mmCIF file of C-alpha atoms in Angstrom:
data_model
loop_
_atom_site.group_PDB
_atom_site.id
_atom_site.type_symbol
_atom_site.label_atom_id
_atom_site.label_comp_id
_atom_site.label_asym_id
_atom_site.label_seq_id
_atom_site.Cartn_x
_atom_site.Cartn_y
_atom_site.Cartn_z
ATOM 1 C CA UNK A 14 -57.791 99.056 8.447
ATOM 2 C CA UNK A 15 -57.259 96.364 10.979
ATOM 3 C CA UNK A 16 -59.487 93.784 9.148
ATOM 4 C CA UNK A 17 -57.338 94.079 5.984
ATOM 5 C CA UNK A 18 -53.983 92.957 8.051
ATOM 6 C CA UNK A 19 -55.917 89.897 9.716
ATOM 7 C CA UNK A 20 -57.664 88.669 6.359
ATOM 8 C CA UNK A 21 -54.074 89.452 4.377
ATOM 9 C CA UNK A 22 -52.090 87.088 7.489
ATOM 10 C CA UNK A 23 -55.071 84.757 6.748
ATOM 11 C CA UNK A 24 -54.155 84.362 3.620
ATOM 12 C CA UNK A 25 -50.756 83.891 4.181
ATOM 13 C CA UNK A 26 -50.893 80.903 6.784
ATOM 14 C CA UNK A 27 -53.359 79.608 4.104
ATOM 15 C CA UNK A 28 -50.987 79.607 1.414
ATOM 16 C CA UNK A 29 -47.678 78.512 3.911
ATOM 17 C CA UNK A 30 -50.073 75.595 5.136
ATOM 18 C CA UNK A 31 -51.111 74.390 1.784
ATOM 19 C CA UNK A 32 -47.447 74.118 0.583
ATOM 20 C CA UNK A 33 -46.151 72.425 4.119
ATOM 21 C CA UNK A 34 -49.408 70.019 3.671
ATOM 22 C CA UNK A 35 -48.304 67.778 0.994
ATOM 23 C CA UNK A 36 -43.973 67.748 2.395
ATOM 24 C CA UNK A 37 -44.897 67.410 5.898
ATOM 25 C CA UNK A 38 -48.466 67.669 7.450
ATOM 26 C CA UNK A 39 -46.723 68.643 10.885
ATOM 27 C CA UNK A 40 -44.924 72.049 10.281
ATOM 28 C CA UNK A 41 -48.439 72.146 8.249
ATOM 29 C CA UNK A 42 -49.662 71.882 11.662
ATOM 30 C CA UNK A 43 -47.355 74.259 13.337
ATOM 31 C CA UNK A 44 -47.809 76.904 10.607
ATOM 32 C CA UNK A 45 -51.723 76.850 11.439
ATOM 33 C CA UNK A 46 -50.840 77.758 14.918
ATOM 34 C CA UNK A 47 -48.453 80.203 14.559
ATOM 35 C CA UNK A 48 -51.121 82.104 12.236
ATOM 36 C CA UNK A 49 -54.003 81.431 14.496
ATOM 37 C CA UNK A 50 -51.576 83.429 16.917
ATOM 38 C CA UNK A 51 -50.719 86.516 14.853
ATOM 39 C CA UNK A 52 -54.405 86.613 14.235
ATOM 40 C CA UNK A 53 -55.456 86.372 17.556
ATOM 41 C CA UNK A 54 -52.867 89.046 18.670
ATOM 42 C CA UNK A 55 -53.767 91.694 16.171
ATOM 43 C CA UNK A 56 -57.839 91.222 16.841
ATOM 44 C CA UNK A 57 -56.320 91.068 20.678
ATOM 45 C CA UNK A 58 -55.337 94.757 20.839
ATOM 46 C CA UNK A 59 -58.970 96.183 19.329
ATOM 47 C CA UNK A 60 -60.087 93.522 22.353
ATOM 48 C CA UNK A 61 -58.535 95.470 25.105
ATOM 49 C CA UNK A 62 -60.430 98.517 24.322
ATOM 50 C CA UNK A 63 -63.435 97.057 24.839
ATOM 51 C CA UNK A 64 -62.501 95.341 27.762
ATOM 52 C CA UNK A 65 -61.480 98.751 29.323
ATOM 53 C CA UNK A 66 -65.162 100.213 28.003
ATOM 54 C CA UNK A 67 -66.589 97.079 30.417
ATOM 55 C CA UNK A 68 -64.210 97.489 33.456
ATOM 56 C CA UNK A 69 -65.315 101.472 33.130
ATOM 57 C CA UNK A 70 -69.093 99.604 33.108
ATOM 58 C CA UNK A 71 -67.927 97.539 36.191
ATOM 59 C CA UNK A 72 -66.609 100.926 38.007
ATOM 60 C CA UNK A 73 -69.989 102.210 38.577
ATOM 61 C CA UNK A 74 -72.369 99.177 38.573
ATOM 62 C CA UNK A 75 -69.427 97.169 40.903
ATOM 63 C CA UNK A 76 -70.618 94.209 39.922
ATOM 64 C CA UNK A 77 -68.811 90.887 40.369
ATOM 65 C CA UNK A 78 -70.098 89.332 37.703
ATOM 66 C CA UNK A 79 -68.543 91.567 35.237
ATOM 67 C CA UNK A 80 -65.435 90.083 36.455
ATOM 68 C CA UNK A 81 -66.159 86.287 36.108
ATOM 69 C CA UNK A 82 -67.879 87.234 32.557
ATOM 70 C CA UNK A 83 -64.885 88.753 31.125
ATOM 71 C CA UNK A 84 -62.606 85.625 32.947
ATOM 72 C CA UNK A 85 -65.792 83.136 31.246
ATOM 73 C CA UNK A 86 -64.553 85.198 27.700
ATOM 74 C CA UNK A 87 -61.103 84.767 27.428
ATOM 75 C CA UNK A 88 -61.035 80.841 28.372
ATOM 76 C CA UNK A 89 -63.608 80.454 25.690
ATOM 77 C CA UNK A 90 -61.770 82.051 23.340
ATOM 78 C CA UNK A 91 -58.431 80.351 24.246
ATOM 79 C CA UNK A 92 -60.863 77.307 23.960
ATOM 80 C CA UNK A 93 -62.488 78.164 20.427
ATOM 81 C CA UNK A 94 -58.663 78.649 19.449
ATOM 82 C CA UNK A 95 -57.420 74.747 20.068
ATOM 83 C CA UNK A 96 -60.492 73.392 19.228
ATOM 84 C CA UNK A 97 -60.933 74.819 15.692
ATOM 85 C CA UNK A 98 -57.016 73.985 15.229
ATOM 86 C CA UNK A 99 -57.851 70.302 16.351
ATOM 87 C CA UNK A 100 -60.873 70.123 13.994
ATOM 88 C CA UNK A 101 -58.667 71.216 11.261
ATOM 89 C CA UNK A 102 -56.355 68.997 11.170
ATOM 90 C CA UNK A 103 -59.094 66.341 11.509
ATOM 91 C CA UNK A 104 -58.687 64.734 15.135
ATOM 92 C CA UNK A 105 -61.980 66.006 16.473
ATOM 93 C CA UNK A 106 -61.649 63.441 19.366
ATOM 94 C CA UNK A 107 -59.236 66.080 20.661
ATOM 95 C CA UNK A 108 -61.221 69.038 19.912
ATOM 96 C CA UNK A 109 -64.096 67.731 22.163
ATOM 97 C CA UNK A 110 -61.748 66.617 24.817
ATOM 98 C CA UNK A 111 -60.851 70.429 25.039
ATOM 99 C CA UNK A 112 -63.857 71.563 24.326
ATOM 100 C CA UNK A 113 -65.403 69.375 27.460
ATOM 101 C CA UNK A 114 -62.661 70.860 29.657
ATOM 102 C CA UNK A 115 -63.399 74.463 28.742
ATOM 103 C CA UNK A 116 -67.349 73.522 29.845
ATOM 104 C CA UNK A 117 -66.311 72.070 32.665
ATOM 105 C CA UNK A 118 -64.103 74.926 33.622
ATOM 106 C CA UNK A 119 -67.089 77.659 32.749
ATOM 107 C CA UNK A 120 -69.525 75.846 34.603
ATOM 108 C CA UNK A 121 -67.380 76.343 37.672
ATOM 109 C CA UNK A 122 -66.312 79.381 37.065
ATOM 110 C CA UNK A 123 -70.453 80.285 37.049
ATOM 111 C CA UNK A 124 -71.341 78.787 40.331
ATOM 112 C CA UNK A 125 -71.294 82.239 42.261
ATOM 113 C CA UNK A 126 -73.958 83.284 39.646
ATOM 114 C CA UNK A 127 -75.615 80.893 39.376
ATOM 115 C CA UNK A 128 -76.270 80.412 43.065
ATOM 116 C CA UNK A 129 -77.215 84.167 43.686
ATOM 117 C CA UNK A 130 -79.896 84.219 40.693
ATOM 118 C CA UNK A 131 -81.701 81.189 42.860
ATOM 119 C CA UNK A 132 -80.999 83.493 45.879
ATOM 120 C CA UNK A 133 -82.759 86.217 44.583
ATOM 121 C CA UNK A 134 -85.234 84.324 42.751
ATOM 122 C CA UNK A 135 -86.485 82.473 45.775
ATOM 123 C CA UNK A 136 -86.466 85.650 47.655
ATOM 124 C CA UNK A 137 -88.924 87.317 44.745
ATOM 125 C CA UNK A 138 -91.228 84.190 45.204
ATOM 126 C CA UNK A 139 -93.876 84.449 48.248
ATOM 127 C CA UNK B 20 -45.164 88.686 16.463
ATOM 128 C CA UNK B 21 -44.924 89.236 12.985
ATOM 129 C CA UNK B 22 -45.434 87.393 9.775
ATOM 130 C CA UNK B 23 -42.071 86.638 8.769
ATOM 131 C CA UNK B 24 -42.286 84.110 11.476
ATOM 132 C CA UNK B 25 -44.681 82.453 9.356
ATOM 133 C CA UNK B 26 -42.186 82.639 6.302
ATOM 134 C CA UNK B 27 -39.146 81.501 8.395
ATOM 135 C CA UNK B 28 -41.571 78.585 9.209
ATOM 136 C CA UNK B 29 -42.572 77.712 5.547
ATOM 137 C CA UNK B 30 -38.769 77.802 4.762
ATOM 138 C CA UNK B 31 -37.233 75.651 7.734
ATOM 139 C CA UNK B 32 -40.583 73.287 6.541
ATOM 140 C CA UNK B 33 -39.453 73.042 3.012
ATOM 141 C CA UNK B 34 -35.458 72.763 3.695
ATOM 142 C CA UNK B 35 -36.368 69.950 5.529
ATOM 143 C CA UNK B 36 -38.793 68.007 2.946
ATOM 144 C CA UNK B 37 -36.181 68.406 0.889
ATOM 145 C CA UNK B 38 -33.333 67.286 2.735
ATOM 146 C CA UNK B 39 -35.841 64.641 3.966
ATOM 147 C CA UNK B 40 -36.214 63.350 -0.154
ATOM 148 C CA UNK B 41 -32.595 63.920 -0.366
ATOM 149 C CA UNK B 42 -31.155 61.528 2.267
ATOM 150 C CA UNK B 43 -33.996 59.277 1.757
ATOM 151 C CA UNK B 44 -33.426 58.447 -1.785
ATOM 152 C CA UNK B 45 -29.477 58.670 -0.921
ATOM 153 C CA UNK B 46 -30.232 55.565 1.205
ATOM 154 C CA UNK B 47 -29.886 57.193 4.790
ATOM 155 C CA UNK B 48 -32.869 56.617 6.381
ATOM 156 C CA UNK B 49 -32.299 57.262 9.938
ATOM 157 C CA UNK B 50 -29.851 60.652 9.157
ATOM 158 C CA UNK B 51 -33.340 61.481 7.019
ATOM 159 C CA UNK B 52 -35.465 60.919 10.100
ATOM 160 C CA UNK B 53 -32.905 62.969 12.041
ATOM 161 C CA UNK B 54 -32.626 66.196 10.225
ATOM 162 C CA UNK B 55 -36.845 66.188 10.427
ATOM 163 C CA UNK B 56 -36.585 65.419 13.714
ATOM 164 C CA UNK B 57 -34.452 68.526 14.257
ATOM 165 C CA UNK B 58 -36.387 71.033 11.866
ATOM 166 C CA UNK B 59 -39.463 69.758 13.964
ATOM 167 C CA UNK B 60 -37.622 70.704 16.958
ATOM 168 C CA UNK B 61 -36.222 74.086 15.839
ATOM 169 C CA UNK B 62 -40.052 75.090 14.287
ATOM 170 C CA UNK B 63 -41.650 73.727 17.921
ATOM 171 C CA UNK B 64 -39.281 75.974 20.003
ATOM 172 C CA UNK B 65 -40.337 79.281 17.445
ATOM 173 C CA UNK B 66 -44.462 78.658 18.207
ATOM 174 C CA UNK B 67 -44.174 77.822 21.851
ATOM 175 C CA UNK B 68 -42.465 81.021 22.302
ATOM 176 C CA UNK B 69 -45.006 83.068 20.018
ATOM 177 C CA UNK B 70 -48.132 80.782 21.930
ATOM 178 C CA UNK B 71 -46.645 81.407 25.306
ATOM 179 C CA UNK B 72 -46.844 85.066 24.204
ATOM 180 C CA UNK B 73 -49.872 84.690 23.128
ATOM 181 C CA UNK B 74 -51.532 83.074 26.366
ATOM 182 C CA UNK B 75 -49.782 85.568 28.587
ATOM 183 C CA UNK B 76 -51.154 88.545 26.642
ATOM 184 C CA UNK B 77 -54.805 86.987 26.909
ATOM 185 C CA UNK B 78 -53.900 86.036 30.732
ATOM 186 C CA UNK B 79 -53.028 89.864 31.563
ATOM 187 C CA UNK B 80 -56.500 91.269 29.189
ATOM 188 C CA UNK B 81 -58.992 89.094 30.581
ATOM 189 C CA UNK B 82 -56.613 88.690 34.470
ATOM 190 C CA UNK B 83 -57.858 85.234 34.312
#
Protein backbone atom coordinates (compact mmCIF):
# COMPACT_ATOMS: atom_id res chain seq x y z
CA UNK A 1 0.00 0.00 0.00
CA UNK A 2 2.36 2.57 -1.33
CA UNK A 3 -0.20 5.46 -1.13
CA UNK A 4 -0.69 4.87 2.62
CA UNK A 5 3.30 5.47 3.32
CA UNK A 6 3.30 8.77 1.10
CA UNK A 7 -0.06 10.26 2.63
CA UNK A 8 1.25 8.96 6.38
CA UNK A 9 5.04 10.99 5.52
CA UNK A 10 2.59 13.74 4.37
CA UNK A 11 1.29 14.01 7.38
CA UNK A 12 4.26 13.97 9.18
CA UNK A 13 6.20 16.93 7.40
CA UNK A 14 2.75 18.59 7.96
CA UNK A 15 2.78 18.26 11.53
CA UNK A 16 7.01 18.83 11.87
CA UNK A 17 6.36 22.07 9.67
CA UNK A 18 3.53 23.43 11.66
CA UNK A 19 5.53 23.16 14.96
CA UNK A 20 9.00 24.62 13.27
CA UNK A 21 6.55 27.49 11.73
CA UNK A 22 5.89 29.56 14.68
CA UNK A 23 10.06 28.93 16.42
CA UNK A 24 11.68 29.39 13.19
CA UNK A 25 9.99 29.65 9.69
CA UNK A 26 13.42 28.41 8.12
CA UNK A 27 13.98 24.78 9.42
CA UNK A 28 10.01 25.22 8.69
CA UNK A 29 11.35 25.64 5.33
CA UNK A 30 13.89 22.94 5.33
CA UNK A 31 11.47 20.41 6.86
CA UNK A 32 9.08 21.04 3.71
CA UNK A 33 11.90 19.99 1.55
CA UNK A 34 13.17 17.22 3.14
CA UNK A 35 9.44 15.75 3.00
CA UNK A 36 8.83 16.83 -0.51
CA UNK A 37 11.99 14.48 -0.96
CA UNK A 38 10.93 11.32 0.87
CA UNK A 39 7.75 11.77 -1.05
CA UNK A 40 9.16 12.15 -4.22
CA UNK A 41 11.51 9.11 -3.65
CA UNK A 42 8.90 6.64 -2.58
CA UNK A 43 6.34 7.71 -5.67
CA UNK A 44 10.00 7.62 -7.59
CA UNK A 45 10.41 3.82 -7.42
CA UNK A 46 6.54 2.96 -8.75
CA UNK A 47 7.98 5.74 -11.52
CA UNK A 48 10.71 3.57 -12.78
CA UNK A 49 8.42 0.84 -13.70
CA UNK A 50 6.68 2.73 -15.89
CA UNK A 51 9.48 4.28 -17.35
CA UNK A 52 10.87 0.74 -18.19
CA UNK A 53 7.08 -0.15 -19.70
CA UNK A 54 7.94 3.15 -22.16
CA UNK A 55 11.66 2.38 -22.97
CA UNK A 56 10.16 -1.40 -23.80
CA UNK A 57 7.53 1.01 -26.05
CA UNK A 58 10.65 2.87 -27.44
CA UNK A 59 12.43 -0.69 -28.29
CA UNK A 60 10.11 -1.46 -31.02
CA UNK A 61 8.68 1.90 -32.27
CA UNK A 62 12.64 3.43 -31.95
CA UNK A 63 11.45 6.54 -31.70
CA UNK A 64 13.48 9.55 -30.56
CA UNK A 65 10.96 11.30 -29.23
CA UNK A 66 10.26 8.87 -26.56
CA UNK A 67 13.55 9.87 -25.34
CA UNK A 68 13.23 13.73 -25.19
CA UNK A 69 9.51 13.07 -23.70
CA UNK A 70 10.65 11.13 -20.82
CA UNK A 71 13.91 13.87 -20.44
CA UNK A 72 10.70 16.82 -20.97
CA UNK A 73 9.08 14.61 -17.68
CA UNK A 74 11.54 14.53 -15.21
CA UNK A 75 12.66 18.39 -15.51
CA UNK A 76 9.03 19.17 -15.10
CA UNK A 77 8.69 17.33 -12.28
CA UNK A 78 11.98 18.51 -10.66
CA UNK A 79 10.33 21.88 -11.73
CA UNK A 80 6.71 21.30 -10.17
CA UNK A 81 8.88 20.25 -7.01
CA UNK A 82 10.67 23.92 -6.31
CA UNK A 83 7.98 25.72 -7.53
CA UNK A 84 5.18 24.40 -5.27
CA UNK A 85 7.91 24.64 -2.31
CA UNK A 86 8.44 28.40 -3.36
CA UNK A 87 4.66 29.04 -3.50
CA UNK A 88 4.41 27.64 -0.11
CA UNK A 89 6.34 29.50 1.66
CA UNK A 90 4.82 32.53 -0.12
CA UNK A 91 7.67 34.04 -2.46
CA UNK A 92 5.93 33.26 -5.71
CA UNK A 93 8.36 35.74 -7.46
CA UNK A 94 10.70 32.76 -7.13
CA UNK A 95 8.38 30.14 -8.12
CA UNK A 96 7.85 31.84 -11.55
CA UNK A 97 11.47 32.58 -11.95
CA UNK A 98 11.84 28.68 -11.90
CA UNK A 99 8.99 28.01 -13.40
CA UNK A 100 10.13 30.39 -16.57
CA UNK A 101 13.44 28.50 -16.61
CA UNK A 102 11.87 25.05 -16.72
CA UNK A 103 9.74 26.56 -20.02
CA UNK A 104 12.52 27.83 -21.36
CA UNK A 105 14.47 24.67 -20.92
CA UNK A 106 11.34 22.42 -22.44
CA UNK A 107 10.94 24.56 -25.25
CA UNK A 108 14.49 23.74 -26.24
CA UNK A 109 14.54 20.58 -25.38
CA UNK A 110 11.32 20.30 -28.12
CA UNK A 111 12.96 21.90 -31.04
CA UNK A 112 13.85 18.47 -32.80
CA UNK A 113 10.03 17.84 -32.63
CA UNK A 114 8.89 20.45 -33.27
CA UNK A 115 10.86 21.01 -36.44
CA UNK A 116 10.12 17.43 -37.87
CA UNK A 117 6.15 17.80 -37.34
CA UNK A 118 6.56 21.05 -39.86
CA UNK A 119 8.79 18.65 -41.91
CA UNK A 120 6.31 16.23 -42.32
CA UNK A 121 3.48 18.48 -42.35
CA UNK A 122 4.73 20.48 -45.28
CA UNK A 123 5.60 17.32 -46.99
CA UNK A 124 1.66 16.06 -46.52
CA UNK A 125 0.60 19.49 -48.06
CA UNK A 126 0.57 19.61 -52.10
CA UNK B 1 15.89 8.33 3.02
CA UNK B 2 13.74 7.77 5.77
CA UNK B 3 11.49 9.69 8.05
CA UNK B 4 13.44 9.94 11.05
CA UNK B 5 15.33 12.46 9.09
CA UNK B 6 12.35 14.46 9.31
CA UNK B 7 12.21 13.92 13.22
CA UNK B 8 15.99 14.58 13.69
CA UNK B 9 15.04 17.82 11.78
CA UNK B 10 12.00 18.86 14.00
CA UNK B 11 14.33 18.21 17.04
CA UNK B 12 17.67 20.09 15.97
CA UNK B 13 14.65 22.93 14.94
CA UNK B 14 13.23 23.02 18.37
CA UNK B 15 16.70 22.70 20.45
CA UNK B 16 17.54 25.61 18.74
CA UNK B 17 14.27 27.90 19.31
CA UNK B 18 14.84 27.13 22.52
CA UNK B 19 18.31 27.81 23.06
CA UNK B 20 17.54 30.79 20.76
CA UNK B 21 14.72 32.14 23.76
CA UNK B 22 17.23 31.04 26.20
CA UNK B 23 20.31 33.18 25.36
CA UNK B 24 18.10 35.83 24.12
CA UNK B 25 16.32 36.58 27.25
CA UNK B 26 19.82 35.77 29.12
CA UNK B 27 21.00 38.94 27.31
CA UNK B 28 23.40 37.26 24.66
CA UNK B 29 22.27 38.27 21.59
CA UNK B 30 24.94 37.53 19.20
CA UNK B 31 25.87 33.81 21.05
CA UNK B 32 21.77 33.52 20.35
CA UNK B 33 22.25 34.38 16.69
CA UNK B 34 25.19 31.96 16.68
CA UNK B 35 23.84 28.74 17.94
CA UNK B 36 20.81 29.37 15.06
CA UNK B 37 23.24 30.08 12.81
CA UNK B 38 24.83 26.69 13.48
CA UNK B 39 21.53 24.51 13.81
CA UNK B 40 20.74 26.22 10.36
CA UNK B 41 23.96 24.99 9.19
CA UNK B 42 23.89 21.44 10.62
CA UNK B 43 19.89 21.03 9.24
CA UNK B 44 21.22 22.60 5.58
CA UNK B 45 24.09 20.01 5.32
CA UNK B 46 21.24 16.91 6.27
CA UNK B 47 18.72 18.14 3.09
CA UNK B 48 21.41 18.90 0.59
CA UNK B 49 22.61 15.48 1.05
CA UNK B 50 18.98 13.85 0.95
CA UNK B 51 18.15 16.56 -2.30
CA UNK B 52 21.39 15.71 -3.96
CA UNK B 53 20.10 12.12 -3.59
CA UNK B 54 17.17 12.95 -4.70
CA UNK B 55 18.22 14.78 -8.07
CA UNK B 56 20.69 12.04 -8.86
CA UNK B 57 18.05 9.31 -8.55
CA UNK B 58 15.67 11.40 -10.96
CA UNK B 59 18.95 12.18 -13.19
CA UNK B 60 19.70 8.26 -13.61
CA UNK B 61 15.38 7.40 -14.18
CA UNK B 62 14.67 9.92 -16.64
CA UNK B 63 19.04 9.94 -18.02
CA UNK B 64 18.40 13.55 -18.38
Amino acid sequence: MEIIKIIGVGFITLIVTIMLKQYRKEFAFLAILMGGAIILFLSLDTLTGIIDFVRSLNENYNNAFISILLKITGISILTEYAVSICKDSGESSIANKIDFGGKIIVISMSIPVISTALESLTKLLP
Amino acid sequence: MDVNLLFKIAGIGIIVAVLHQILSKAGREDQAMMTTLAGMIIVLTIVIKEISELFQTVRTVFNL
